[in-house]
PDB file of C-alpha atoms in Angstrom:
ATOM      1  CA  MET A   1      32.443  -2.799  26.326  1.00  0.00           C
ATOM      2  CA  GLY A   2      31.994  -5.856  28.520  1.00  0.00           C
ATOM      3  CA  ASN A   3      33.861  -9.114  28.570  1.00  0.00           C
ATOM      4  CA  LEU A   4      34.995 -10.156  25.108  1.00  0.00           C
ATOM      5  CA  LEU A   5      36.258 -13.516  23.855  1.00  0.00           C
ATOM      6  CA  PHE A   6      38.307 -13.149  20.665  1.00  0.00           C
ATOM      7  CA  ASP A   7      38.710 -15.969  18.184  1.00  0.00           C
ATOM      8  CA  ALA A   8      41.725 -16.324  15.887  1.00  0.00           C
ATOM      9  CA  SER A   9      40.110 -14.493  12.960  1.00  0.00           C
ATOM     10  CA  SER A  10      39.354 -11.408  15.034  1.00  0.00           C
ATOM     11  CA  LEU A  11      42.736 -11.492  16.750  1.00  0.00           C
ATOM     12  CA  VAL A  12      44.631 -11.669  13.434  1.00  0.00           C
ATOM     13  CA  PHE A  13      42.518  -8.814  12.083  1.00  0.00           C
ATOM     14  CA  LEU A  14      43.243  -6.587  15.090  1.00  0.00           C
ATOM     15  CA  LEU A  15      46.955  -7.457  15.056  1.00  0.00           C
ATOM     16  CA  LYS A  16      47.227  -6.543  11.377  1.00  0.00           C
ATOM     17  CA  LEU A  17      45.382  -3.274  12.001  1.00  0.00           C
ATOM     18  CA  ARG A  18      47.672  -2.611  14.989  1.00  0.00           C
ATOM     19  CA  LYS A  19      44.526  -1.979  17.064  1.00  0.00           C
ATOM     20  CA  LEU A  20      45.453  -3.601  20.356  1.00  0.00           C
ATOM     21  CA  LYS A  21      43.502  -1.666  22.975  1.00  0.00           C
ATOM     22  CA  PRO A  22      40.339  -3.837  22.761  1.00  0.00           C
ATOM     23  CA  LEU A  23      42.465  -6.886  23.616  1.00  0.00           C
ATOM     24  CA  SER A  24      43.652  -5.687  27.016  1.00  0.00           C
ATOM     25  CA  ASN A  25      42.064  -7.739  29.800  1.00  0.00           C
ATOM     26  CA  SER A  26      39.929  -9.593  27.250  1.00  0.00           C
ATOM     27  CA  TYR A  27      39.892 -13.340  26.647  1.00  0.00           C
ATOM     28  CA  ILE A  28      41.172 -15.939  24.213  1.00  0.00           C
ATOM     29  CA  HIS A  29      40.862 -19.711  23.944  1.00  0.00           C
ATOM     30  CA  TRP A  30      44.138 -21.471  24.747  1.00  0.00           C
ATOM     31  CA  LEU A  31      44.358 -22.754  21.150  1.00  0.00           C
ATOM     32  CA  THR A  32      43.979 -19.267  19.661  1.00  0.00           C
ATOM     33  CA  VAL A  33      47.716 -18.557  19.722  1.00  0.00           C
ATOM     34  CA  TYR A  34      48.359 -21.622  17.552  1.00  0.00           C
ATOM     35  CA  GLU A  35      45.515 -20.726  15.217  1.00  0.00           C
ATOM     36  CA  VAL A  36      46.905 -17.209  14.772  1.00  0.00           C
ATOM     37  CA  ALA A  37      50.361 -18.618  14.020  1.00  0.00           C
ATOM     38  CA  ASN A  38      48.822 -21.019  11.511  1.00  0.00           C
ATOM     39  CA  ALA A  39      46.842 -18.220   9.824  1.00  0.00           C
ATOM     40  CA  LEU A  40      50.009 -16.130   9.503  1.00  0.00           C
ATOM     41  CA  TRP A  41      51.925 -19.121   8.115  1.00  0.00           C
ATOM     42  CA  LYS A  42      49.162 -19.629   5.563  1.00  0.00           C
ATOM     43  CA  GLU A  43      49.242 -15.960   4.532  1.00  0.00           C
ATOM     44  CA  ALA A  44      53.041 -15.916   4.271  1.00  0.00           C
ATOM     45  CA  TYR A  45      53.737 -19.360   2.805  1.00  0.00           C
ATOM     46  CA  MET A  46      50.617 -20.513   0.967  1.00  0.00           C
ATOM     47  CA  ILE A  47      48.961 -17.288  -0.173  1.00  0.00           C
ATOM     48  CA  GLY A  48      51.846 -14.820  -0.208  1.00  0.00           C
ATOM     49  CA  SER A  49      49.702 -11.921   1.014  1.00  0.00           C
ATOM     50  CA  ILE A  50      52.371 -11.077   3.610  1.00  0.00           C
ATOM     51  CA  ASN A  51      56.058 -11.915   3.733  1.00  0.00           C
ATOM     52  CA  ALA A  52      57.780 -13.981   6.410  1.00  0.00           C
ATOM     53  CA  GLU A  53      59.233 -10.899   8.104  1.00  0.00           C
ATOM     54  CA  GLU A  54      55.797  -9.283   8.442  1.00  0.00           C
ATOM     55  CA  ALA A  55      54.437 -12.542   9.882  1.00  0.00           C
ATOM     56  CA  ARG A  56      57.317 -12.580  12.379  1.00  0.00           C
ATOM     57  CA  LYS A  57      56.576  -8.976  13.409  1.00  0.00           C
ATOM     58  CA  ILE A  58      52.914  -9.804  13.980  1.00  0.00           C
ATOM     59  CA  ILE A  59      53.923 -12.816  16.102  1.00  0.00           C
ATOM     60  CA  ASP A  60      56.158 -10.520  18.172  1.00  0.00           C
ATOM     61  CA  VAL A  61      53.172  -8.263  18.825  1.00  0.00           C
ATOM     62  CA  LEU A  62      51.023 -11.316  19.613  1.00  0.00           C
ATOM     63  CA  ARG A  63      53.502 -12.437  22.265  1.00  0.00           C
ATOM     64  CA  GLY A  64      53.090  -9.139  24.091  1.00  0.00           C
ATOM     65  CA  VAL A  65      49.319  -9.076  23.665  1.00  0.00           C
ATOM     66  CA  VAL A  66      48.859 -12.535  25.164  1.00  0.00           C
ATOM     67  CA  ASP A  67      50.570 -11.278  28.319  1.00  0.00           C
ATOM     68  CA  VAL A  68      47.717  -8.797  28.897  1.00  0.00           C
ATOM     69  CA  MET A  69      44.906 -11.186  27.959  1.00  0.00           C
ATOM     70  CA  ASN A  70      43.210 -13.945  29.894  1.00  0.00           C
ATOM     71  CA  VAL A  71      43.586 -17.437  28.441  1.00  0.00           C
ATOM     72  CA  LEU A  72      40.666 -19.855  28.840  1.00  0.00           C
ATOM     73  CA  SER A  73      40.628 -23.643  28.698  1.00  0.00           C
ATOM     74  CA  PRO A  74      37.774 -25.672  27.220  1.00  0.00           C
ATOM     75  CA  HIS A  75      38.163 -28.181  30.058  1.00  0.00           C
ATOM     76  CA  PRO A  76      35.826 -29.284  31.738  1.00  0.00           C
ATOM     77  CA  HIS A  77      33.245 -28.411  29.053  1.00  0.00           C
ATOM     78  CA  GLU A  78      34.035 -31.197  26.576  1.00  0.00           C
ATOM     79  CA  HIS A  79      30.550 -32.774  26.642  1.00  0.00           C
ATOM     80  CA  GLU A  80      28.822 -29.435  26.154  1.00  0.00           C
ATOM     81  CA  ILE A  81      31.223 -28.575  23.329  1.00  0.00           C
ATOM     82  CA  LEU A  82      30.412 -31.806  21.497  1.00  0.00           C
ATOM     83  CA  GLU A  83      26.665 -31.328  22.037  1.00  0.00           C
ATOM     84  CA  THR A  84      26.859 -27.749  20.748  1.00  0.00           C
ATOM     85  CA  ALA A  85      28.869 -28.832  17.691  1.00  0.00           C
ATOM     86  CA  VAL A  86      26.289 -31.477  16.810  1.00  0.00           C
ATOM     87  CA  LYS A  87      23.336 -29.157  17.505  1.00  0.00           C
ATOM     88  CA  LEU A  88      24.685 -26.308  15.357  1.00  0.00           C
ATOM     89  CA  GLY A  89      26.450 -28.404  12.706  1.00  0.00           C
ATOM     90  CA  ILE A  90      29.866 -26.849  13.332  1.00  0.00           C
ATOM     91  CA  THR A  91      33.302 -28.100  14.349  1.00  0.00           C
ATOM     92  CA  ALA A  92      34.044 -28.848  17.982  1.00  0.00           C
ATOM     93  CA  TYR A  93      36.722 -26.155  17.767  1.00  0.00           C
ATOM     94  CA  ASP A  94      34.164 -23.493  16.803  1.00  0.00           C
ATOM     95  CA  ALA A  95      31.687 -24.858  19.342  1.00  0.00           C
ATOM     96  CA  SER A  96      34.302 -24.485  22.072  1.00  0.00           C
ATOM     97  CA  TYR A  97      34.305 -20.710  21.535  1.00  0.00           C
ATOM     98  CA  ILE A  98      30.527 -20.611  21.852  1.00  0.00           C
ATOM     99  CA  VAL A  99      30.542 -22.711  25.015  1.00  0.00           C
ATOM    100  CA  LEU A 100      33.327 -20.666  26.622  1.00  0.00           C
ATOM    101  CA  ALA A 101      31.514 -17.425  25.811  1.00  0.00           C
ATOM    102  CA  LYS A 102      28.168 -18.747  27.043  1.00  0.00           C
ATOM    103  CA  ASN A 103      29.483 -20.227  30.279  1.00  0.00           C
ATOM    104  CA  ASN A 104      31.460 -17.099  31.157  1.00  0.00           C
ATOM    105  CA  GLY A 105      28.892 -14.514  30.058  1.00  0.00           C
ATOM    106  CA  PHE A 106      31.154 -13.157  27.312  1.00  0.00           C
ATOM    107  CA  SER A 107      30.446 -11.821  23.845  1.00  0.00           C
ATOM    108  CA  LEU A 108      32.309 -13.606  21.050  1.00  0.00           C
ATOM    109  CA  VAL A 109      34.236 -11.437  18.596  1.00  0.00           C
ATOM    110  CA  THR A 110      34.811 -13.178  15.262  1.00  0.00           C
ATOM    111  CA  GLU A 111      35.320 -12.333  11.611  1.00  0.00           C
ATOM    112  CA  ASP A 112      34.039 -15.791  10.649  1.00  0.00           C
ATOM    113  CA  VAL A 113      30.604 -15.026   9.184  1.00  0.00           C
ATOM    114  CA  GLU A 114      29.389 -18.628   9.370  1.00  0.00           C
ATOM    115  CA  LEU A 115      30.422 -18.959  13.014  1.00  0.00           C
ATOM    116  CA  ARG A 116      28.836 -15.603  13.799  1.00  0.00           C
ATOM    117  CA  ASP A 117      25.532 -16.686  12.226  1.00  0.00           C
ATOM    118  CA  LYS A 118      25.459 -20.027  14.062  1.00  0.00           C
ATOM    119  CA  ALA A 119      26.643 -18.607  17.390  1.00  0.00           C
ATOM    120  CA  ARG A 120      23.939 -15.908  17.408  1.00  0.00           C
ATOM    121  CA  LYS A 121      21.461 -18.643  18.289  1.00  0.00           C
ATOM    122  CA  MET A 122      23.136 -19.014  21.692  1.00  0.00           C
ATOM    123  CA  ILE A 123      25.293 -15.990  22.571  1.00  0.00           C
ATOM    124  CA  LYS A 124      25.994 -12.373  21.735  1.00  0.00           C
ATOM    125  CA  VAL A 125      28.375 -12.178  18.781  1.00  0.00           C
ATOM    126  CA  MET A 126      30.037  -9.257  17.038  1.00  0.00           C
ATOM    127  CA  SER A 127      32.714  -8.395  14.511  1.00  0.00           C
ATOM    128  CA  VAL A 128      35.807  -6.278  15.069  1.00  0.00           C
ATOM    129  CA  SER A 129      34.168  -3.330  13.292  1.00  0.00           C
ATOM    130  CA  GLU A 130      31.506  -3.262  16.006  1.00  0.00           C
ATOM    131  CA  ILE A 131      34.044  -2.811  18.813  1.00  0.00           C
ATOM    132  CA  LEU A 132      36.351  -0.243  17.187  1.00  0.00           C
TER     133      LEU A 132
END
């Protein structure tokens, strides 16, 4: 399957599906854990699509998953991240995924359609359905 970098949207999707095998020895951005927690908070507190206990269970699974994943830092790529954000008209956060994937030869896995469309200009991008 190759080296995969998962963003928060793809990680939440896989955690909710309880499909964890693709995550083993794959990669995440160091901020992804916080983004996943925030997405679960939003679903539990703001939207109500899951309850607090389900969110807690998913976080428990996340804690174990992170132990078998590789965590990447955007440092020292800050200039390239900013340049990519400006070039593609996206947030620096989204650009950091593209830069990390590009510089490490990874494919980005995301459920964010807009990010997927923009990132395709620079890297290989796929959705969770393409790796299952």
